[in-house]
Coordinates of N, CA and C in Angstrom, one line a residue:
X1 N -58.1 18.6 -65.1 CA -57.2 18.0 -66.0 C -55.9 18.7 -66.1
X2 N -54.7 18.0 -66.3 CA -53.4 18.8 -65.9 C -52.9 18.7 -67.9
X3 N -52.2 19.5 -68.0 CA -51.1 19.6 -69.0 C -49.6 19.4 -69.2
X4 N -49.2 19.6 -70.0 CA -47.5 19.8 -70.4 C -47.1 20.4 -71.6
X5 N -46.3 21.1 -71.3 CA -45.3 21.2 -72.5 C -44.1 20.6 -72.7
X6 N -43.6 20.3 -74.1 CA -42.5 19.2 -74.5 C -41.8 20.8 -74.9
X7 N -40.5 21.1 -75.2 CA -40.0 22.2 -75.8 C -38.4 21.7 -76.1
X8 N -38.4 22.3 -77.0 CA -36.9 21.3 -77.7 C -36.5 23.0 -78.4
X9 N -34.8 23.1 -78.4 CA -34.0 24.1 -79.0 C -33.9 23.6 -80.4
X10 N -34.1 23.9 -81.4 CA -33.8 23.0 -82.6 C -34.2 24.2 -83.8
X11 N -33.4 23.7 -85.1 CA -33.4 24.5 -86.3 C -34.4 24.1 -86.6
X12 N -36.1 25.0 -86.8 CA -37.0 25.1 -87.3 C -36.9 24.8 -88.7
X13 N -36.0 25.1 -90.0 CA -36.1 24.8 -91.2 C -35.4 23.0 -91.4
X14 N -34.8 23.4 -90.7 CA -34.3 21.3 -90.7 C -35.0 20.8 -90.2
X15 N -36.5 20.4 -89.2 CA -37.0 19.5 -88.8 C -38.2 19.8 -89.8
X16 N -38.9 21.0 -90.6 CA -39.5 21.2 -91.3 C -39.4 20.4 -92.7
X17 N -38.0 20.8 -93.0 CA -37.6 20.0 -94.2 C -37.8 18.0 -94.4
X18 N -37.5 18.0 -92.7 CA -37.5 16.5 -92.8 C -39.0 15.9 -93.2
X19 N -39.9 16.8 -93.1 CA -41.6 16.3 -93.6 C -41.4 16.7 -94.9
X20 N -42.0 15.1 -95.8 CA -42.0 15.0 -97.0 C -40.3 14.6 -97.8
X21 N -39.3 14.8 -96.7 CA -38.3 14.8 -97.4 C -37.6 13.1 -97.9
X22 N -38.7 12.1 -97.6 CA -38.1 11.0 -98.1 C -36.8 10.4 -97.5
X23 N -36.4 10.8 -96.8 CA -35.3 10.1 -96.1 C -35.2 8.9 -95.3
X24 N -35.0 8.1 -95.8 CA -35.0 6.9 -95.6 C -34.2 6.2 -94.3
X25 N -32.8 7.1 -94.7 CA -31.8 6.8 -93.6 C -32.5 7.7 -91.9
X26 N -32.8 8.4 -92.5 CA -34.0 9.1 -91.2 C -35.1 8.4 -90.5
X27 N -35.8 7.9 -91.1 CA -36.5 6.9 -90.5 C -35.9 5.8 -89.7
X28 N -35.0 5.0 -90.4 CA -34.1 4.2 -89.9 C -33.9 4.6 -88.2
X29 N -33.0 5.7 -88.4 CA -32.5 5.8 -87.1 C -33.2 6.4 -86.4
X30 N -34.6 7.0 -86.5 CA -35.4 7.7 -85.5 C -36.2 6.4 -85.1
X31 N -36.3 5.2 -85.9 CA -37.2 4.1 -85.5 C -36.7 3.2 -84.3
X32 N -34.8 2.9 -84.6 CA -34.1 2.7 -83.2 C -33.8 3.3 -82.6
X33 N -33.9 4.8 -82.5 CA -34.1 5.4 -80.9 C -34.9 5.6 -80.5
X34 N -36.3 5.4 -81.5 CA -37.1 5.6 -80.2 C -38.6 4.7 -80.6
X35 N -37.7 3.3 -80.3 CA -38.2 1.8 -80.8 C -39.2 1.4 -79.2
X36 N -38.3 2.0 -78.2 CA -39.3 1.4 -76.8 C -40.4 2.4 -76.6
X37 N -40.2 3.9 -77.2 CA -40.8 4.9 -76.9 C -42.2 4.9 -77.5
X38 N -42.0 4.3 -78.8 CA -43.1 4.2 -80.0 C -44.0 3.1 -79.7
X39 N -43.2 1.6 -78.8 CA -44.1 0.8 -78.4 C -44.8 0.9 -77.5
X40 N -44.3 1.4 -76.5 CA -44.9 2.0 -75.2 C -46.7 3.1 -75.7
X41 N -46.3 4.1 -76.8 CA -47.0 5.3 -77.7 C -48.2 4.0 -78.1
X42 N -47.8 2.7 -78.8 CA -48.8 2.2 -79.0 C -49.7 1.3 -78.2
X43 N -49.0 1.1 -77.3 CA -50.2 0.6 -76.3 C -51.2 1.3 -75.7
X44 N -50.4 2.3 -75.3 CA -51.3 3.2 -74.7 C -53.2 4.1 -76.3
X45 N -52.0 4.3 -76.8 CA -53.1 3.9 -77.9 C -53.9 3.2 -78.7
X46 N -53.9 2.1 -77.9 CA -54.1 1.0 -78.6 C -55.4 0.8 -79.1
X47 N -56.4 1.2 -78.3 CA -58.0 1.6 -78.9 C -57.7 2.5 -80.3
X48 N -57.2 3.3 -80.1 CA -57.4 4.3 -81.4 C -56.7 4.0 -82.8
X49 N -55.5 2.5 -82.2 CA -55.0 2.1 -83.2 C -55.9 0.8 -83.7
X50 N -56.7 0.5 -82.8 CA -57.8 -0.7 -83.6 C -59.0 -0.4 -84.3
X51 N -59.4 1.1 -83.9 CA -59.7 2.3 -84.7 C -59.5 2.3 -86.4
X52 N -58.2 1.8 -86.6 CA -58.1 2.5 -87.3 C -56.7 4.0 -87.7
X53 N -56.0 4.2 -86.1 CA -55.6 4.9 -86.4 C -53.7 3.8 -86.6
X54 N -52.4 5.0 -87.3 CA -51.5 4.1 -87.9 C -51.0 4.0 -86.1
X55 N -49.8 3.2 -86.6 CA -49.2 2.8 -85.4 C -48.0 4.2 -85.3
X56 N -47.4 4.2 -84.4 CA -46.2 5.1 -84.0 C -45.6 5.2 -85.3
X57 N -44.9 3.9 -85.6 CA -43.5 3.9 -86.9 C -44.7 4.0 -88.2
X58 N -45.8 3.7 -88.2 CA -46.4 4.4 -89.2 C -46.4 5.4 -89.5
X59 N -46.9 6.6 -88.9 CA -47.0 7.3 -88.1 C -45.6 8.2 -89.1
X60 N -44.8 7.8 -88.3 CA -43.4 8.5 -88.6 C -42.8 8.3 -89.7
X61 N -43.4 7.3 -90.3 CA -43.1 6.9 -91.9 C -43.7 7.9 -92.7
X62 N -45.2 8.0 -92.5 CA -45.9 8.9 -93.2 C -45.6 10.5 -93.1
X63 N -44.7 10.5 -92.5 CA -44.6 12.6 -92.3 C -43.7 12.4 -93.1
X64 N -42.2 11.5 -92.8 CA -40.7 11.3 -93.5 C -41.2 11.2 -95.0
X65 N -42.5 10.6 -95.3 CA -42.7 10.3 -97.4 C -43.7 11.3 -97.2
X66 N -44.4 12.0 -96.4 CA -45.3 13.4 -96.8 C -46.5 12.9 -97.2
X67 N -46.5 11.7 -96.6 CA -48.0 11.1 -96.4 C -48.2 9.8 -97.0
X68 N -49.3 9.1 -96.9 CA -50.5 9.4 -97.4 C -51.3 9.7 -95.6
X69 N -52.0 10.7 -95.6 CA -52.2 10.8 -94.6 C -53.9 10.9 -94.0
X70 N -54.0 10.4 -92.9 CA -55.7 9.9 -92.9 C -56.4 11.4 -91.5
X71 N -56.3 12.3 -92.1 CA -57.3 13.1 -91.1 C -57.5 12.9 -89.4
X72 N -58.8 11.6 -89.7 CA -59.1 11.4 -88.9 C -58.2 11.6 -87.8
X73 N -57.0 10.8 -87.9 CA -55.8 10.5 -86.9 C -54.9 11.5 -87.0
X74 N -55.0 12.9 -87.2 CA -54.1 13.5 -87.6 C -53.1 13.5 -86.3
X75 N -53.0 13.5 -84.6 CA -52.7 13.4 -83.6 C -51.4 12.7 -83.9
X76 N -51.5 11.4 -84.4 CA -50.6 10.5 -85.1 C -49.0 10.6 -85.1
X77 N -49.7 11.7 -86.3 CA -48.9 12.8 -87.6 C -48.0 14.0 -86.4
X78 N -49.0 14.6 -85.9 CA -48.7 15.0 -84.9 C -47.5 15.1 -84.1
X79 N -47.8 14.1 -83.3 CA -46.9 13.2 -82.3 C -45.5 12.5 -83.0
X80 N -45.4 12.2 -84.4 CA -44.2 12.1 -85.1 C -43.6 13.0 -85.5
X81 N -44.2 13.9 -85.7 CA -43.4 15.6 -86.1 C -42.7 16.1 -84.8
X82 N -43.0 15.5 -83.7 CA -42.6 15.8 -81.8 C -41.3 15.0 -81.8
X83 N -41.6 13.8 -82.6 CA -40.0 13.3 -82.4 C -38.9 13.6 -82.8
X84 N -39.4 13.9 -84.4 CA -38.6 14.7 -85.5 C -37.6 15.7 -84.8
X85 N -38.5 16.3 -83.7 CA -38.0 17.6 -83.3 C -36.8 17.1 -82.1
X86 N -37.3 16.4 -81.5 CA -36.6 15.7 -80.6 C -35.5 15.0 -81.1
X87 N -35.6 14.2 -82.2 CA -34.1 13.4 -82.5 C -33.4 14.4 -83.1
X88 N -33.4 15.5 -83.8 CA -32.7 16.5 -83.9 C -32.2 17.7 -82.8
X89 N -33.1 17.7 -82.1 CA -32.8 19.2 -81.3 C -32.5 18.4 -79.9
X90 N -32.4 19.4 -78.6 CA -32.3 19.2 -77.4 C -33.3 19.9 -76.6
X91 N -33.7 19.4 -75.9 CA -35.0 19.2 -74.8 C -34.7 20.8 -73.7
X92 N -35.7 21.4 -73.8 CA -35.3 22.4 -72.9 C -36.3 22.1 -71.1
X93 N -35.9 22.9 -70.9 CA -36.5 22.7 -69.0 C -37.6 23.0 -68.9
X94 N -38.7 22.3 -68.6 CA -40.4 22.2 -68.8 C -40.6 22.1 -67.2
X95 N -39.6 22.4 -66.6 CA -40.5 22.1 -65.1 C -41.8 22.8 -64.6
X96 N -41.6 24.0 -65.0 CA -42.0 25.3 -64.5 C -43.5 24.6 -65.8
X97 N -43.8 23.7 -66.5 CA -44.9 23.7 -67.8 C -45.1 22.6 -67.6
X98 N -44.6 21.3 -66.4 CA -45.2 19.7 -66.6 C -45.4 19.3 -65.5
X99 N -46.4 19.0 -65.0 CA -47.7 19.5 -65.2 C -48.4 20.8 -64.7
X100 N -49.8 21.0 -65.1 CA -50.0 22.1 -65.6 C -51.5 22.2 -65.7
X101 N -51.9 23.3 -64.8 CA -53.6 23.5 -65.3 C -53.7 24.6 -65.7
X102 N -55.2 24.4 -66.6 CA -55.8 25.1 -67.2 C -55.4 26.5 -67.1
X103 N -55.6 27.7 -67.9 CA -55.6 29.2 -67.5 C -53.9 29.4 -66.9
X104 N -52.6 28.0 -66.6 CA -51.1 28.6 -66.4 C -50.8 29.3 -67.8
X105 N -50.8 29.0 -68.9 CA -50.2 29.7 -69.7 C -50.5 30.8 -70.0
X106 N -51.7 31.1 -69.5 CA -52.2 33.0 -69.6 C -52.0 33.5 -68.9
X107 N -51.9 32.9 -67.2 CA -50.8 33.7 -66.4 C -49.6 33.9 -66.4
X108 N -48.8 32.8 -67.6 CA -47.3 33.2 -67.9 C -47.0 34.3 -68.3
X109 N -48.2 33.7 -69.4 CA -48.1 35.3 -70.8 C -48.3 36.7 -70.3
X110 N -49.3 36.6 -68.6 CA -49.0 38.1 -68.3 C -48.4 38.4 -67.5
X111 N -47.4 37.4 -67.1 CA -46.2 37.8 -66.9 C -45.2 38.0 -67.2
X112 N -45.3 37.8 -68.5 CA -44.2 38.3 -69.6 C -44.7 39.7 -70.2
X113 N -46.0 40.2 -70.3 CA -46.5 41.4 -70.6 C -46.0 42.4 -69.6
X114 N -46.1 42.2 -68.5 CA -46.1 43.0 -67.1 C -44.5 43.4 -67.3
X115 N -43.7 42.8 -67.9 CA -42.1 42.8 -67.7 C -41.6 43.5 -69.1
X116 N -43.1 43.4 -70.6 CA -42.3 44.6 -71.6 C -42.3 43.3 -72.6
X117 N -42.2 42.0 -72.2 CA -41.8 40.8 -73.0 C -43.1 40.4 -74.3
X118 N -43.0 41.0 -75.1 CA -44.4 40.8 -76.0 C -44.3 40.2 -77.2
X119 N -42.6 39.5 -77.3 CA -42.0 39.0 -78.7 C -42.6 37.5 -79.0
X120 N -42.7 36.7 -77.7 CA -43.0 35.6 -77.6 C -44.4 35.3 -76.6
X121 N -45.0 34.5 -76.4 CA -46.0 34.0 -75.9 C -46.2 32.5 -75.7
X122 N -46.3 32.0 -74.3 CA -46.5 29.9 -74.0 C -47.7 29.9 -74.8
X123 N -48.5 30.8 -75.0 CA -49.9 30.0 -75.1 C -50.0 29.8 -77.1
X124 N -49.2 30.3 -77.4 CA -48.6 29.8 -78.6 C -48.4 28.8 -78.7
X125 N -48.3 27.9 -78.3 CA -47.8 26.2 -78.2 C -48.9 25.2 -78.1
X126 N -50.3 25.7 -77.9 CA -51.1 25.3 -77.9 C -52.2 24.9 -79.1
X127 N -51.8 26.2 -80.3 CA -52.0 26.3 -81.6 C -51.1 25.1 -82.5
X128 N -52.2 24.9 -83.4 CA -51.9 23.5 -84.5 C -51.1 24.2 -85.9
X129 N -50.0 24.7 -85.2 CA -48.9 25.6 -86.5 C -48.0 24.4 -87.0
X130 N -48.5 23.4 -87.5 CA -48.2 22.2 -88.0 C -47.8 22.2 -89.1
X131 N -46.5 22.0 -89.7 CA -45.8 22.0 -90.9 C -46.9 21.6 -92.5
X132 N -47.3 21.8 -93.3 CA -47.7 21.4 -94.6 C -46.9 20.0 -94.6
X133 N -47.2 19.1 -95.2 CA -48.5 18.8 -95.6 C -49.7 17.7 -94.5
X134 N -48.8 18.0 -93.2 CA -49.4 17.8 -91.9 C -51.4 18.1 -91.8
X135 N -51.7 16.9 -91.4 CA -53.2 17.7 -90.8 C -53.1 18.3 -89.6
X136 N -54.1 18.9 -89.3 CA -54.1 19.3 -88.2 C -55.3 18.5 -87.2
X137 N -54.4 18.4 -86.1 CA -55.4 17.8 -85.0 C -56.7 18.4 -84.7
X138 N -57.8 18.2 -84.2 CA -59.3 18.5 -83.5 C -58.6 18.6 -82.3
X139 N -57.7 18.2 -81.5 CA -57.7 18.2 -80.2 C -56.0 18.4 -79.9
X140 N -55.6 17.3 -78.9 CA -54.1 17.7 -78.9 C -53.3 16.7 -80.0
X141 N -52.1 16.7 -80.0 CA -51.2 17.8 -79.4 C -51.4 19.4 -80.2
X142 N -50.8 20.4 -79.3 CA -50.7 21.7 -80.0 C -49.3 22.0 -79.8
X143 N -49.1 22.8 -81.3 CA -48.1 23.4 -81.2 C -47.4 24.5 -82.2
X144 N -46.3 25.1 -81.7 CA -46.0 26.4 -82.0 C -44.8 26.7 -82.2
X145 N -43.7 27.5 -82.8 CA -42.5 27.9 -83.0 C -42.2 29.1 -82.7
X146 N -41.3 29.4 -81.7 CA -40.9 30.8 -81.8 C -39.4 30.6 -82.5
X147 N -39.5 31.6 -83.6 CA -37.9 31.6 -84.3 C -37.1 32.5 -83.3
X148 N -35.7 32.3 -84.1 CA -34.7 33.0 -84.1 C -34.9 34.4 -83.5
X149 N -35.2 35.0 -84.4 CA -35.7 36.5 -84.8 C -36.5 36.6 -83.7
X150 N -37.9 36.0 -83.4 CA -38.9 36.3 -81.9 C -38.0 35.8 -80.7
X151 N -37.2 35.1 -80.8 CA -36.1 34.7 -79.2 C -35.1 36.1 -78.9
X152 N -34.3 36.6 -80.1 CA -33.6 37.4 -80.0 C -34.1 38.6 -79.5
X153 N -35.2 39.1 -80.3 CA -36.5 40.2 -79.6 C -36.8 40.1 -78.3
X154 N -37.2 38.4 -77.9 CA -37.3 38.6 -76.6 C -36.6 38.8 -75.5
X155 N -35.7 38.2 -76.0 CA -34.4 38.7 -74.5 C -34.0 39.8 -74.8
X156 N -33.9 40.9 -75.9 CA -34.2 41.9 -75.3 C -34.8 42.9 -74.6
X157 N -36.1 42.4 -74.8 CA -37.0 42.9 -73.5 C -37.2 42.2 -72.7
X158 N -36.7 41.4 -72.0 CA -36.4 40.5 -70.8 C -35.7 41.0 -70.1
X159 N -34.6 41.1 -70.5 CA -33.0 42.1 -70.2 C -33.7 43.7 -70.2
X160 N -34.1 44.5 -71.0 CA -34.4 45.7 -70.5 C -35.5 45.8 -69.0
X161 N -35.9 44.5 -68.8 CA -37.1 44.8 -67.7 C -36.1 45.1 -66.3
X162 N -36.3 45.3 -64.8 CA -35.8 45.7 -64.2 C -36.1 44.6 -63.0
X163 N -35.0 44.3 -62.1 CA -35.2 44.0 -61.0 C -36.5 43.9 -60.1
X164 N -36.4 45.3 -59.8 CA -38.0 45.3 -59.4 C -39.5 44.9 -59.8
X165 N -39.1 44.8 -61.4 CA -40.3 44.4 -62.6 C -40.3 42.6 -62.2
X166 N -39.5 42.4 -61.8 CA -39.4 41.1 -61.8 C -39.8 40.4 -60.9
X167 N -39.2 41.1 -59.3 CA -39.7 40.8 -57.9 C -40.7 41.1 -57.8
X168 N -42.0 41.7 -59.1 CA -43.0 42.1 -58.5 C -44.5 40.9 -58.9
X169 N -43.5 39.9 -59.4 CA -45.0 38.9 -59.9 C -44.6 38.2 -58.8
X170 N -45.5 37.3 -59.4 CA -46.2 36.2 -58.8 C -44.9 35.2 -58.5
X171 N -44.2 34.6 -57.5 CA -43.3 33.3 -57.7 C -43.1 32.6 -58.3
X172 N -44.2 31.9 -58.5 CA -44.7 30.6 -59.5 C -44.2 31.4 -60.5
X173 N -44.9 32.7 -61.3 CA -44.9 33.0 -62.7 C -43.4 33.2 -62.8
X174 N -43.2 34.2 -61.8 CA -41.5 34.7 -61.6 C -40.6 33.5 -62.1
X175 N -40.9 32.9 -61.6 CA -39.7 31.1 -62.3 C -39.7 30.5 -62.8
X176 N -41.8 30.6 -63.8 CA -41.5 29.9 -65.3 C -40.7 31.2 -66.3
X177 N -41.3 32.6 -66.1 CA -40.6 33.2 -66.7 C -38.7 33.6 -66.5
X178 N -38.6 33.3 -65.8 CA -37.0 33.0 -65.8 C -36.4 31.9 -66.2
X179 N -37.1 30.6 -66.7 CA -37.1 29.7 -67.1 C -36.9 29.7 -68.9
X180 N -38.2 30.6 -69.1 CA -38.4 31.1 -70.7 C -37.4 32.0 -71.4
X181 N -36.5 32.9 -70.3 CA -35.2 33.3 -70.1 C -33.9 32.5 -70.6
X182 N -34.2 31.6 -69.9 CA -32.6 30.5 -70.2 C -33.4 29.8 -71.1
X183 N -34.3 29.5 -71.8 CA -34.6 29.0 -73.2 C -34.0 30.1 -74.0
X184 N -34.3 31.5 -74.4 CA -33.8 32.5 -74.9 C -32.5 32.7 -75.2
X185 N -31.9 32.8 -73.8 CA -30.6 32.6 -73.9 C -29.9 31.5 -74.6
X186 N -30.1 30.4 -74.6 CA -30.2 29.1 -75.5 C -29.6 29.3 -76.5
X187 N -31.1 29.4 -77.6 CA -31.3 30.4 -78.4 C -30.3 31.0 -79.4
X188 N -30.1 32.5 -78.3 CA -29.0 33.3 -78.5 C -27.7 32.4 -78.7
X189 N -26.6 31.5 -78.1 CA -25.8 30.8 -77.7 C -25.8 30.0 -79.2
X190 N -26.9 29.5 -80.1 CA -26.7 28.8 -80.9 C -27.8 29.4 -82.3
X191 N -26.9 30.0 -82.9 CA -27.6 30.4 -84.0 C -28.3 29.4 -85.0
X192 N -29.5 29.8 -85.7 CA -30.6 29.3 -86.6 C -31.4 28.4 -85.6
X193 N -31.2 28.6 -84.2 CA -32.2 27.6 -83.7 C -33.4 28.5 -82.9
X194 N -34.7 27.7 -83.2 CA -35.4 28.7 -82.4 C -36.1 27.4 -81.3
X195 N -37.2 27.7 -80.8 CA -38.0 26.9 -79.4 C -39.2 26.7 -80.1
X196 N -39.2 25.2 -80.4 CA -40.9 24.5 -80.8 C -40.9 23.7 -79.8
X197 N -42.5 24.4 -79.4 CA -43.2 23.4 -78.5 C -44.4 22.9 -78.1
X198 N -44.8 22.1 -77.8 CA -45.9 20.8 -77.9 C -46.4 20.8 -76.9
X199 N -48.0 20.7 -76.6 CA -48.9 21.0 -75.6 C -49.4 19.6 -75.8
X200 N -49.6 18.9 -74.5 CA -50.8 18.1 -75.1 C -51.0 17.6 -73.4

């Protein structure tokens, strides 16, 4: 079975705040941009929405009013909090994370160990650090934030690691982690924003 990560640059307290914040004019416009995306979301889910589970714009309605929200489906909830992040932030470069098997993200991570880099971690993204008053999923999506403050950390031990430290992994790993690099740098470049990202 293969994986992905979604990873977006974006101010963690503004996409947070938008769960529960009632905004109206927010829904609005996240419903027509991403009106083909959400229909497409529901077909594919279409069993789980005869289930029982809400539809996409449901979905996204219920995080924008802070619920009422049904467990079962928390995936849903989920998957609306992914777009939140998306119609606010910008999409960072997942090549090196779509697609993706089992056990890549712990050979990332020790490739970012091997180099000194211990601020941040991929396999962080896999965890349900799901805003209040969010459920959390049984299954996917996962996901995780590295702030400000853990990006800034990281590129400097990125930057202190050495040439050699670098030529000495793996290829593959060598060029997601230089990848995780120019997310960093990002980052740095735009203050209050850190990297949330979505496994599923």
């Amino acid at each position: 079975m293969s994986y992905g990560l979604n990873l977006f640059l974006v101010d963690p307290a503004l996409v947070r705040g938008i769960v529960g914040g009632r905004d109206e004019k927010q829904r609005r416009m996240m419903g027509g941009r991403f009106k083909r995306a959400m229909a497409q979301d529901d077909d594919w889910f279409a069993d789980r929405i005869a289930e029982g589970a809400p539809t996409a714009y449901e979905a996204l309605r219920a995080v924008i009013d802070g619920g009422p929200f049904d467990p079962e489906h928390a995936f849903q909830y989920a998957y609306a909090y992914q777009r939140i992040c998306e119609f606010h932030g910008r999409r960072l470069d997942n090549s090196s994370f779509s697609p993706f098997r089992y056990g890549w993200l712990g050979r990332v991570d020790e490739g970012l160990t091997a180099l000194g880099v211990t601020a941040v971690e991929v396999t962080s993204f896999t965890y349900a650090d799901f805003p209040a008053p969010l459920p959390r999923p049984e299954e996917l999506p996962g996901h995780g934030t590295w702030s400000g403050a853990d990006c800034a950390r990281a590129l400097e031990q990125w930057e202190a690691s050495t040439p050699d430290q670098r030529a000495a992994l793996d290829p593959e790993v060598r060029e997601a982690v230089e990848s995780i690099a120019d997310w960093l740098r990002h980052t740095a470049a735009k203050p209050d924003t850190g990297v949330l990202g979505f496994f599923s």
